[in-house]
Tab-separated table of C-alpha atoms in Angstrom:
chain	number	residue	atom	x	y	z
P	14	UNK	CA	-17.596	-46.606	6.296
P	15	UNK	CA	-18.856	-44.927	9.316
P	16	UNK	CA	-16.279	-46.392	11.525
P	17	UNK	CA	-13.475	-44.746	9.754
P	18	UNK	CA	-10.778	-43.971	12.308
P	19	UNK	CA	-7.802	-41.613	12.380
P	20	UNK	CA	-4.717	-43.155	10.988
P	21	UNK	CA	-2.095	-43.908	13.377
P	22	UNK	CA	1.462	-42.429	12.923
P	23	UNK	CA	3.366	-44.348	10.466
P	24	UNK	CA	7.050	-44.832	10.031
P	25	UNK	CA	8.815	-42.220	8.089
P	26	UNK	CA	8.345	-42.919	4.302
P	27	UNK	CA	5.537	-45.514	4.749
P	28	UNK	CA	1.838	-44.967	3.868
P	29	UNK	CA	-0.913	-46.473	6.337
P	30	UNK	CA	-3.837	-48.456	4.515
P	31	UNK	CA	-6.055	-45.868	5.806
P	32	UNK	CA	-3.989	-43.071	3.874
P	33	UNK	CA	-3.868	-44.991	0.845
P	34	UNK	CA	-7.475	-45.791	0.684
P	35	UNK	CA	-8.446	-42.084	1.599
P	36	UNK	CA	-5.916	-40.709	-1.181
P	37	UNK	CA	-7.331	-42.821	-3.817
P	38	UNK	CA	-10.775	-41.416	-2.914
P	39	UNK	CA	-9.175	-37.880	-3.103
P	40	UNK	CA	-7.856	-38.640	-6.765
P	41	UNK	CA	-11.186	-39.501	-7.919
P	42	UNK	CA	-12.602	-36.308	-6.303
P	43	UNK	CA	-10.188	-34.356	-8.398
P	44	UNK	CA	-10.619	-35.949	-11.643
P	45	UNK	CA	-11.551	-33.165	-14.050
P	46	UNK	CA	-14.505	-34.844	-15.686
P	47	UNK	CA	-16.149	-37.219	-13.023
P	48	UNK	CA	-14.756	-35.396	-9.642
P	49	UNK	CA	-16.548	-32.918	-7.509
P	50	UNK	CA	-17.058	-29.610	-9.411
P	51	UNK	CA	-14.518	-27.139	-8.505
P	52	UNK	CA	-14.939	-23.538	-9.734
P	53	UNK	CA	-13.734	-20.071	-9.014
P	54	UNK	CA	-16.706	-18.384	-7.050
P	55	UNK	CA	-17.389	-14.874	-6.817
P	56	UNK	CA	-18.135	-13.281	-3.277
P	57	UNK	CA	-19.286	-9.555	-3.190
P	58	UNK	CA	-16.270	-7.769	-4.878
P	59	UNK	CA	-13.928	-10.496	-4.848
P	60	UNK	CA	-13.131	-13.846	-6.455
P	61	UNK	CA	-12.575	-17.178	-4.528
P	62	UNK	CA	-10.504	-19.353	-6.704
P	63	UNK	CA	-10.566	-23.427	-6.682
P	64	UNK	CA	-13.345	-23.956	-4.370
P	65	UNK	CA	-16.369	-26.396	-4.148
P	66	UNK	CA	-19.307	-26.630	-1.823
P	67	UNK	CA	-20.148	-28.884	0.987
P	68	UNK	CA	-23.316	-29.978	-0.633
P	69	UNK	CA	-21.623	-31.097	-3.957
P	70	UNK	CA	-19.016	-33.030	-2.045
P	71	UNK	CA	-21.468	-34.847	-0.020
P	72	UNK	CA	-23.743	-35.826	-3.118
P	73	UNK	CA	-20.600	-36.717	-4.899
P	74	UNK	CA	-19.736	-39.088	-2.057
P	75	UNK	CA	-23.079	-40.687	-1.966
P	76	UNK	CA	-23.073	-41.045	-5.611
P	77	UNK	CA	-19.915	-42.706	-6.284
P	78	UNK	CA	-18.901	-44.374	-3.166
P	79	UNK	CA	-22.573	-46.226	-2.802
P	80	UNK	CA	-23.524	-44.244	0.498
P	81	UNK	CA	-27.078	-44.092	1.149
P	82	UNK	CA	-27.026	-42.457	4.278
P	83	UNK	CA	-26.254	-38.631	4.297
P	84	UNK	CA	-25.096	-38.610	7.723
P	85	UNK	CA	-22.691	-41.221	7.195
P	86	UNK	CA	-21.364	-39.423	3.966
P	87	UNK	CA	-20.872	-36.331	6.027
P	88	UNK	CA	-18.931	-38.188	8.813
P	89	UNK	CA	-16.592	-39.742	6.305
P	90	UNK	CA	-16.210	-36.440	4.757
P	91	UNK	CA	-15.617	-34.735	8.184
P	92	UNK	CA	-13.003	-37.444	9.088
P	93	UNK	CA	-11.087	-36.781	5.709
P	94	UNK	CA	-11.089	-33.211	6.390
P	95	UNK	CA	-9.551	-33.781	9.714
P	96	UNK	CA	-6.463	-35.681	8.268
P	97	UNK	CA	-6.222	-32.595	5.897
P	98	UNK	CA	-7.104	-33.610	2.441
P	99	UNK	CA	-9.492	-30.870	1.990
P	100	UNK	CA	-10.740	-27.879	4.372
P	101	UNK	CA	-13.161	-25.063	4.670
P	102	UNK	CA	-11.536	-21.907	3.281
P	103	UNK	CA	-12.923	-19.750	6.344
P	104	UNK	CA	-12.887	-21.919	9.111
P	105	UNK	CA	-10.288	-23.652	11.584
P	106	UNK	CA	-12.749	-26.398	12.361
P	107	UNK	CA	-11.831	-29.229	9.796
P	108	UNK	CA	-15.435	-30.715	9.422
P	109	UNK	CA	-17.901	-30.680	6.551
P	110	UNK	CA	-21.331	-29.190	6.286
P	111	UNK	CA	-23.773	-30.381	3.548
P	112	UNK	CA	-24.569	-26.735	2.582
P	113	UNK	CA	-22.932	-23.939	0.484
P	114	UNK	CA	-20.111	-23.521	2.714
P	115	UNK	CA	-16.772	-23.324	0.231
P	116	UNK	CA	-13.912	-25.854	0.724
P	117	UNK	CA	-10.636	-26.611	-1.051
P	118	UNK	CA	-8.569	-29.388	-1.737
P	119	UNK	CA	-5.241	-29.569	-0.145
P	120	UNK	CA	-2.174	-29.785	-2.248
P	121	UNK	CA	-0.595	-33.343	-2.107
P	122	UNK	CA	2.540	-31.705	-0.782
P	123	UNK	CA	0.625	-31.279	2.542
P	124	UNK	CA	-0.849	-34.896	2.547
P	125	UNK	CA	-0.334	-37.005	5.928
P	126	UNK	CA	1.104	-39.657	3.712
P	127	UNK	CA	4.332	-37.255	3.273
P	128	UNK	CA	4.702	-37.999	7.274
P	129	UNK	CA	4.896	-34.530	8.261
P	130	UNK	CA	5.969	-34.138	11.969
P	131	UNK	CA	6.638	-30.305	12.072
P	132	UNK	CA	8.282	-28.861	15.173
P	133	UNK	CA	7.068	-26.084	17.550
P	134	UNK	CA	9.770	-23.964	15.987
P	135	UNK	CA	8.134	-24.026	12.548
P	136	UNK	CA	4.717	-23.406	14.017
P	137	UNK	CA	6.228	-20.340	15.760
P	138	UNK	CA	7.608	-19.083	12.467
P	139	UNK	CA	4.248	-19.659	10.897
P	140	UNK	CA	2.345	-17.579	13.590
P	141	UNK	CA	4.914	-14.935	13.480
P	142	UNK	CA	4.568	-14.718	9.830
P	143	UNK	CA	0.877	-14.385	10.180
P	144	UNK	CA	1.368	-11.240	12.403
P	145	UNK	CA	3.380	-9.417	9.650
P	146	UNK	CA	0.780	-9.799	6.863
P	147	UNK	CA	-1.612	-7.119	7.075
P	148	UNK	CA	-4.904	-9.192	5.666
P	149	UNK	CA	-7.913	-9.538	7.704
P	150	UNK	CA	-8.036	-13.131	6.562
P	151	UNK	CA	-4.697	-13.774	8.284
P	152	UNK	CA	-5.528	-12.328	11.562
P	153	UNK	CA	-4.755	-14.792	14.454
P	154	UNK	CA	-7.675	-16.535	16.142
P	155	UNK	CA	-7.583	-16.246	20.017
P	156	UNK	CA	-6.029	-19.827	20.564
P	157	UNK	CA	-3.270	-19.041	18.125
P	158	UNK	CA	-2.694	-15.954	19.904
P	159	UNK	CA	-2.221	-17.983	23.172
P	160	UNK	CA	-0.151	-20.536	21.158
P	161	UNK	CA	2.217	-17.753	19.748
P	162	UNK	CA	2.561	-16.140	23.455
P	163	UNK	CA	3.293	-19.582	24.756
P	164	UNK	CA	5.862	-20.289	21.887
P	165	UNK	CA	7.331	-16.856	22.428
P	166	UNK	CA	8.100	-17.765	25.938
P	167	UNK	CA	9.400	-21.141	25.121
P	168	UNK	CA	11.800	-19.826	22.392
P	169	UNK	CA	12.653	-16.488	23.959
P	170	UNK	CA	16.286	-16.865	23.595
P	171	UNK	CA	16.001	-17.741	19.902
P	172	UNK	CA	13.060	-15.356	19.084
P	173	UNK	CA	15.058	-13.047	16.994
P	174	UNK	CA	16.119	-16.186	14.558
P	175	UNK	CA	12.223	-16.912	14.318
P	176	UNK	CA	11.500	-13.339	13.580
P	177	UNK	CA	13.969	-13.337	10.895
P	178	UNK	CA	12.741	-16.585	9.214
P	179	UNK	CA	9.230	-15.280	9.494
P	180	UNK	CA	10.164	-12.146	7.843
P	181	UNK	CA	12.109	-13.942	4.982
P	182	UNK	CA	9.049	-16.122	4.210
P	183	UNK	CA	6.692	-13.098	4.389
P	184	UNK	CA	8.923	-11.234	1.834
P	185	UNK	CA	8.573	-14.352	-0.622
P	186	UNK	CA	4.956	-14.603	-0.226
P	187	UNK	CA	4.391	-10.979	-1.189
P	188	UNK	CA	6.280	-11.768	-4.395
P	189	UNK	CA	3.596	-14.244	-5.449
P	190	UNK	CA	0.463	-13.508	-7.350
P	191	UNK	CA	-2.664	-12.391	-5.609
P	192	UNK	CA	-4.796	-15.528	-6.367
P	193	UNK	CA	-1.829	-18.116	-5.871
P	194	UNK	CA	-1.154	-16.202	-2.687
P	195	UNK	CA	-4.580	-16.805	-1.348
P	196	UNK	CA	-4.832	-20.593	-2.051
P	197	UNK	CA	-1.323	-21.098	-0.702
P	198	UNK	CA	-2.260	-19.173	2.426
P	199	UNK	CA	-5.369	-21.179	3.176
P	200	UNK	CA	-3.454	-24.385	2.330
P	201	UNK	CA	-0.813	-23.557	4.831
P	202	UNK	CA	-3.491	-22.547	7.493
P	203	UNK	CA	-5.037	-25.957	6.810
P	204	UNK	CA	-1.888	-27.891	7.312
P	205	UNK	CA	-1.237	-26.293	10.678
P	206	UNK	CA	-5.031	-26.670	11.637
P	207	UNK	CA	-4.357	-30.481	11.146
P	208	UNK	CA	-1.101	-30.817	13.043
P	209	UNK	CA	-1.995	-28.013	15.792
P	210	UNK	CA	-5.771	-28.021	15.888
P	211	UNK	CA	-8.060	-25.519	17.557
P	212	UNK	CA	-9.619	-26.687	21.033
P	213	UNK	CA	-12.092	-29.251	20.756
P	214	UNK	CA	-11.669	-30.298	17.327
P	215	UNK	CA	-10.389	-33.952	16.250
P	216	UNK	CA	-6.657	-34.298	16.744
P	217	UNK	CA	-5.474	-36.901	14.243
P	218	UNK	CA	-1.719	-36.105	15.293
P	219	UNK	CA	-1.939	-36.576	19.141
P	220	UNK	CA	0.100	-33.514	19.405
P	221	UNK	CA	-0.590	-31.368	22.631
P	222	UNK	CA	1.121	-27.867	22.371
P	223	UNK	CA	0.243	-27.197	25.759
P	224	UNK	CA	2.055	-29.992	27.391
P	225	UNK	CA	4.913	-29.544	24.933
P	226	UNK	CA	5.227	-25.933	25.965
P	227	UNK	CA	5.065	-26.748	29.718
P	228	UNK	CA	7.799	-29.384	29.239
P	229	UNK	CA	9.829	-26.585	27.441
P	230	UNK	CA	11.013	-28.913	24.942
P	231	UNK	CA	10.588	-28.729	21.182
P	232	UNK	CA	8.917	-31.905	19.531
P	233	UNK	CA	11.283	-34.168	18.101
P	234	UNK	CA	11.225	-34.741	14.098
P	235	UNK	CA	13.352	-35.658	11.392
P	236	UNK	CA	15.520	-32.716	10.233
P	237	UNK	CA	15.573	-31.327	6.702
P	238	UNK	CA	18.791	-29.583	5.953
P	239	UNK	CA	17.962	-26.271	4.112
P	240	UNK	CA	20.674	-23.889	3.416
P	241	UNK	CA	19.602	-21.404	6.011
P	242	UNK	CA	20.344	-21.007	9.555
P	243	UNK	CA	18.071	-23.295	11.743
P	244	UNK	CA	17.325	-26.064	9.310
P	245	UNK	CA	13.790	-26.470	8.151
P	246	UNK	CA	11.283	-23.704	7.995
P	247	UNK	CA	7.624	-23.631	7.080
P	248	UNK	CA	6.763	-26.454	4.621
P	249	UNK	CA	4.902	-23.769	2.319
P	250	UNK	CA	8.570	-22.168	1.432
P	251	UNK	CA	10.909	-24.522	-0.474
P	252	UNK	CA	14.499	-23.973	-0.774
P	253	UNK	CA	14.171	-22.599	-4.255
P	254	UNK	CA	12.062	-19.671	-2.845
P	255	UNK	CA	14.715	-18.454	-0.270
P	256	UNK	CA	17.013	-15.823	-1.015
P	257	UNK	CA	20.671	-16.759	-0.942
P	258	UNK	CA	22.317	-15.294	1.906
P	259	UNK	CA	25.201	-13.974	-0.250
P	260	UNK	CA	22.882	-12.245	-2.473
P	261	UNK	CA	21.185	-10.437	0.612
P	262	UNK	CA	24.595	-9.564	1.730
P	263	UNK	CA	25.587	-8.163	-1.692
P	264	UNK	CA	22.243	-6.345	-2.020
P	265	UNK	CA	22.898	-4.924	1.544
P	266	UNK	CA	26.293	-3.618	0.524
P	267	UNK	CA	25.068	-2.218	-2.634
P	268	UNK	CA	22.365	-0.275	-0.829
P	269	UNK	CA	24.918	1.081	1.633
P	270	UNK	CA	27.114	2.304	-1.100
P	271	UNK	CA	24.298	4.197	-2.639
P	272	UNK	CA	23.674	5.871	0.736
P	273	UNK	CA	27.245	6.870	0.894
P	274	UNK	CA	26.827	8.776	-2.305
P	275	UNK	CA	23.983	10.780	-1.023
P	276	UNK	CA	25.098	14.273	-0.457
P	277	UNK	CA	24.736	15.228	3.242
P	278	UNK	CA	24.586	18.588	4.690
P	279	UNK	CA	26.163	19.577	8.065
P	280	UNK	CA	23.536	20.473	10.961
P	281	UNK	CA	25.170	23.970	11.209
P	282	UNK	CA	24.151	24.712	7.421
P	283	UNK	CA	20.834	23.166	8.175
P	284	UNK	CA	20.592	25.741	11.062
P	285	UNK	CA	21.672	28.371	8.868
P	286	UNK	CA	18.909	27.965	6.234
P	287	UNK	CA	16.184	27.547	8.972
P	288	UNK	CA	17.176	30.778	10.428
P	289	UNK	CA	17.335	32.583	7.201
P	290	UNK	CA	13.980	31.158	6.034
P	291	UNK	CA	12.316	32.348	9.556
P	292	UNK	CA	13.615	35.671	9.352
P	293	UNK	CA	12.589	36.061	5.811
P	294	UNK	CA	8.984	34.929	6.379
P	295	UNK	CA	8.507	36.503	10.130
P	296	UNK	CA	6.696	39.499	9.045
P	297	UNK	CA	4.226	37.398	6.933
P	298	UNK	CA	3.571	35.268	9.830
P	299	UNK	CA	0.144	36.607	11.777
P	300	UNK	CA	1.119	34.644	14.710
P	301	UNK	CA	4.548	36.022	15.290
P	302	UNK	CA	3.635	39.769	13.860
P	303	UNK	CA	0.137	41.042	14.380
P	304	UNK	CA	-1.407	42.040	11.083
P	305	UNK	CA	-3.882	44.491	10.028
P	306	UNK	CA	-6.882	44.732	10.618
P	307	UNK	CA	-6.604	41.734	13.038
P	308	UNK	CA	-5.056	38.285	13.741
P	309	UNK	CA	-7.535	35.807	12.322
P	310	UNK	CA	-6.384	32.917	14.510
P	311	UNK	CA	-6.877	34.861	17.512
P	312	UNK	CA	-9.796	37.069	16.760
P	313	UNK	CA	-11.716	34.559	14.467
P	314	UNK	CA	-12.224	37.624	12.160
P	315	UNK	CA	-11.349	36.594	8.323
P	316	UNK	CA	-10.841	40.080	7.234
P	317	UNK	CA	-7.193	39.635	6.969
P	318	UNK	CA	-7.721	36.524	4.746
P	319	UNK	CA	-10.383	38.500	2.637
P	320	UNK	CA	-8.016	41.351	2.022
P	321	UNK	CA	-5.275	39.089	0.764
P	322	UNK	CA	-7.666	37.502	-1.759
P	323	UNK	CA	-9.304	40.616	-2.923
P	324	UNK	CA	-7.197	43.864	-2.364
P	325	UNK	CA	-5.799	44.991	-5.682
P	326	UNK	CA	-3.852	47.850	-4.364
P	327	UNK	CA	-0.979	45.942	-2.982
P	328	UNK	CA	0.949	47.339	-0.457
P	329	UNK	CA	4.979	47.069	-0.465
P	330	UNK	CA	5.110	44.408	2.081
P	331	UNK	CA	2.857	42.044	-0.043
P	332	UNK	CA	4.945	42.967	-3.330
P	333	UNK	CA	8.342	42.249	-1.622
P	334	UNK	CA	6.977	38.755	-0.923
P	335	UNK	CA	6.874	37.819	-4.573
P	336	UNK	CA	10.597	38.124	-4.740
P	337	UNK	CA	11.046	35.370	-2.410
P	338	UNK	CA	10.196	32.707	-5.042
P	339	UNK	CA	7.911	32.030	-8.102
P	340	UNK	CA	5.563	29.923	-5.754
P	341	UNK	CA	5.081	32.820	-3.594
P	342	UNK	CA	4.173	35.007	-6.532
P	343	UNK	CA	1.453	32.565	-8.111
P	344	UNK	CA	0.102	31.981	-4.768
P	345	UNK	CA	-0.945	35.646	-4.701
P	346	UNK	CA	-4.013	36.230	-6.793
P	347	UNK	CA	-2.985	39.640	-7.452
P	348	UNK	CA	0.687	38.527	-8.216
P	349	UNK	CA	-0.538	35.776	-10.510
P	350	UNK	CA	-2.564	38.336	-12.513
P	351	UNK	CA	0.264	40.722	-12.897
P	352	UNK	CA	2.604	37.822	-13.831
P	353	UNK	CA	-0.022	36.697	-16.434
P	354	UNK	CA	-0.186	40.255	-18.117
P	355	UNK	CA	3.702	40.278	-18.102
P	356	UNK	CA	3.860	36.987	-19.891
P	357	UNK	CA	1.353	38.108	-22.633
P	358	UNK	CA	3.671	41.257	-23.258
P	359	UNK	CA	6.243	38.806	-23.799
P	360	UNK	CA	4.110	36.623	-25.887
P	361	UNK	CA	4.738	33.588	-23.592
P	362	UNK	CA	1.313	33.575	-21.664
P	363	UNK	CA	0.757	30.030	-22.827
P	364	UNK	CA	3.223	28.790	-20.563
P	365	UNK	CA	1.287	29.828	-17.380
P	366	UNK	CA	-2.091	28.740	-18.979
P	367	UNK	CA	-0.551	25.436	-19.618
P	368	UNK	CA	0.857	24.972	-16.273
P	369	UNK	CA	-2.319	25.873	-14.415
P	370	UNK	CA	-4.259	23.598	-16.830
P	371	UNK	CA	-2.222	20.615	-15.845
P	372	UNK	CA	-2.708	21.635	-12.101
P	373	UNK	CA	-6.353	21.784	-12.644
P	374	UNK	CA	-6.223	18.372	-14.459
P	375	UNK	CA	-5.397	16.642	-11.161
P	376	UNK	CA	-8.740	17.791	-9.580
P	377	UNK	CA	-10.942	16.238	-11.974
P	378	UNK	CA	-12.849	13.066	-11.521
P	379	UNK	CA	-11.584	9.911	-13.477
P	380	UNK	CA	-14.539	9.952	-16.014
P	381	UNK	CA	-13.453	13.489	-17.139
P	382	UNK	CA	-9.845	13.076	-17.162
P	383	UNK	CA	-9.595	11.562	-20.869
P	384	UNK	CA	-11.451	14.453	-22.411
P	385	UNK	CA	-9.437	17.194	-20.410
P	386	UNK	CA	-6.378	15.476	-21.531
P	387	UNK	CA	-7.307	15.678	-25.001
P	388	UNK	CA	-8.425	19.385	-24.637
P	389	UNK	CA	-5.075	20.202	-23.145
P	390	UNK	CA	-3.079	18.412	-25.961
P	391	UNK	CA	-4.956	20.136	-28.708
P	392	UNK	CA	-4.579	23.571	-27.257
P	393	UNK	CA	-0.950	23.364	-26.122
P	394	UNK	CA	1.104	20.400	-27.589
P	395	UNK	CA	-0.508	19.447	-30.913
P	396	UNK	CA	1.315	20.323	-34.185
P	397	UNK	CA	-1.769	22.475	-35.062
P	398	UNK	CA	-2.289	23.887	-31.380
P	399	UNK	CA	-3.505	27.673	-31.045
P	400	UNK	CA	-1.117	28.056	-28.041
P	401	UNK	CA	1.812	25.971	-28.445
P	402	UNK	CA	4.323	25.524	-25.678
P	403	UNK	CA	7.869	24.944	-26.283
P	404	UNK	CA	9.051	21.508	-24.768
P	405	UNK	CA	12.189	19.346	-25.781
P	406	UNK	CA	11.614	16.499	-28.248
P	407	UNK	CA	12.087	13.815	-25.385
P	408	UNK	CA	9.331	15.180	-23.042
P	409	UNK	CA	7.128	15.780	-26.247
P	410	UNK	CA	7.369	11.999	-27.272
P	411	UNK	CA	7.013	10.819	-23.936
P	412	UNK	CA	3.705	13.100	-23.498
P	413	UNK	CA	2.459	11.833	-26.789
P	414	UNK	CA	2.776	8.272	-25.798
P	415	UNK	CA	0.938	8.739	-22.424
P	416	UNK	CA	-1.975	10.753	-24.320
P	417	UNK	CA	-2.382	7.903	-26.881
P	418	UNK	CA	-2.043	4.800	-24.375
P	419	UNK	CA	-2.735	5.968	-20.920
P	420	UNK	CA	-4.292	9.269	-20.446
P	421	UNK	CA	-4.498	10.244	-16.629
P	422	UNK	CA	-4.101	13.140	-14.240
P	423	UNK	CA	-0.375	12.832	-14.715
P	424	UNK	CA	-0.312	12.520	-18.491
P	425	UNK	CA	1.443	16.084	-18.669
P	426	UNK	CA	3.613	15.661	-15.368
P	427	UNK	CA	6.871	15.856	-17.312
P	428	UNK	CA	5.815	18.853	-19.521
P	429	UNK	CA	4.475	20.483	-16.634
P	430	UNK	CA	7.848	20.452	-14.779
P	431	UNK	CA	9.580	21.523	-18.031
P	432	UNK	CA	7.359	24.589	-18.396
P	433	UNK	CA	7.748	25.377	-14.611
P	434	UNK	CA	11.625	25.276	-14.673
P	435	UNK	CA	11.339	27.484	-17.695
P	436	UNK	CA	9.150	30.179	-16.335
P	437	UNK	CA	11.286	30.014	-13.057
P	438	UNK	CA	14.699	30.415	-14.579
P	439	UNK	CA	13.753	32.788	-17.294
P	440	UNK	CA	10.223	34.540	-17.170
P	441	UNK	CA	10.085	34.952	-13.407
P	442	UNK	CA	13.494	36.451	-13.144
P	443	UNK	CA	12.852	39.010	-15.924
P	444	UNK	CA	9.522	39.943	-14.222
P	445	UNK	CA	11.309	40.911	-10.976
P	446	UNK	CA	13.622	43.179	-12.997
P	447	UNK	CA	10.659	44.602	-14.932
P	448	UNK	CA	9.368	48.398	-14.610
P	449	UNK	CA	5.962	46.873	-13.705
P	450	UNK	CA	7.286	45.251	-10.489
P	451	UNK	CA	9.688	48.109	-9.634
P	452	UNK	CA	6.833	50.457	-9.702
P	453	UNK	CA	4.745	48.614	-7.527
P	454	UNK	CA	7.697	47.868	-4.936
P	455	UNK	CA	8.945	51.590	-4.816
P	456	UNK	CA	5.571	53.655	-5.082
P	457	UNK	CA	4.452	55.112	-1.824
P	458	UNK	CA	1.060	53.762	-0.912
P	459	UNK	CA	-1.599	55.663	0.899
P	460	UNK	CA	-1.819	54.637	4.308
P	461	UNK	CA	-5.428	53.456	4.914
P	462	UNK	CA	-7.427	52.449	8.275
P	463	UNK	CA	-9.106	49.550	6.853
P	464	UNK	CA	-12.715	48.729	7.913
P	465	UNK	CA	-13.418	45.238	9.012
P	466	UNK	CA	-15.743	43.171	7.167
P	467	UNK	CA	-17.678	42.151	10.513
P	468	UNK	CA	-19.333	45.228	12.290
P	469	UNK	CA	-21.473	45.152	14.998
P	470	UNK	CA	-25.082	46.770	14.553
P	471	UNK	CA	-24.417	49.508	17.186
P	472	UNK	CA	-21.202	50.694	15.688
P	473	UNK	CA	-21.921	50.329	11.982
P	474	UNK	CA	-23.093	53.749	11.636
P	475	UNK	CA	-20.190	55.618	13.224
P	476	UNK	CA	-17.261	53.529	11.540
P	477	UNK	CA	-15.739	55.385	8.616
P	478	UNK	CA	-12.835	54.715	6.485
P	479	UNK	CA	-9.988	57.556	6.822
P	480	UNK	CA	-7.275	58.261	4.200
P	481	UNK	CA	-4.263	60.004	5.301
């Protein structure tokens, strides 16, 4: 058995005696009861499906093929691997080691007996597709990157077509199940490791890609007529997997129609909106208008920010900003406090508390989320809630399902948006018209010379606060 030689090329549709003999051995290896033990292995945080070890393979061959010498069994296994009947899952070198290295059986579709004679065009599509897949295991090896560069130069006029073919195959592959995709990717890689082997490995096909590229002639092979431009593509994608060109055109047409339905705004109106927004917020920008006591972005003095957080005696300038939007009102700690008091007077303070509880929920760790979801439900939405909020039946039914089946940070998203719209359209507009807000806006405030928070030791004794 040690003299087992690579099979010569057979005429299309015929099997060589060597191929017949090897495939009989492979069928015995794949027997569920008496074959090589195949399993799903665990590697760190991932699962590796449908693999066996090199030691299991060699032991099986010695036992079932009456081989006494382990070196002879390893040699025979390596020759079968070089023909592509099984392969290492993490290496381009198609050889067998009698250790814990993982191997996988090749699908019969890729067996040499099918007389594959793939073109360089197919190889270019395969390598191009690999560059599109954002997976570490699919990164090109150095020799593959060199081959891709040669093929790109060779097919420079047709590269756009090759790119489209690769993109179509990548789209099909992404729709597959994760485990299935892992297996198929490795089998396709092994197929090309047989027909375009890495330098220094056994070449059972006598194909030299360097010579082929230098001659600038694609290798001749039998053609298979798929209903796609350019004939056969990579063998891992069948005709049934490909999207019908007419369906793609219809999908493109529908997408373009949807884009036409989108409301577009003229650039002049966009410019007007931008100018209005800039003029409205200009006096609140510390970079454009120097604030009191100093600009924190220039002086590194945080007094401005500290006063914005803590000052209760709000200046008219600060109060005016609350009228821009409800977001500006809630962003100001003092504004939020006054708005909460106003809501309590109108017996709707639970709306703001519910809105803020939902916002706080999104900051919780996953372990605490279910408990917090239940607390919010019992306080605001349950039939016996002490502070019930008013949401419509559709939102209530949706939220109830989410609480029971899938409590998460976004369980109350729909209810939160509903309450926010309610506050914005009703409570906020009434607050803007209330006496509480008008008094703050119209009352003349005493002008103060504000004391900086950071004082030097030499001036601290002489600095005073004056009230005019």
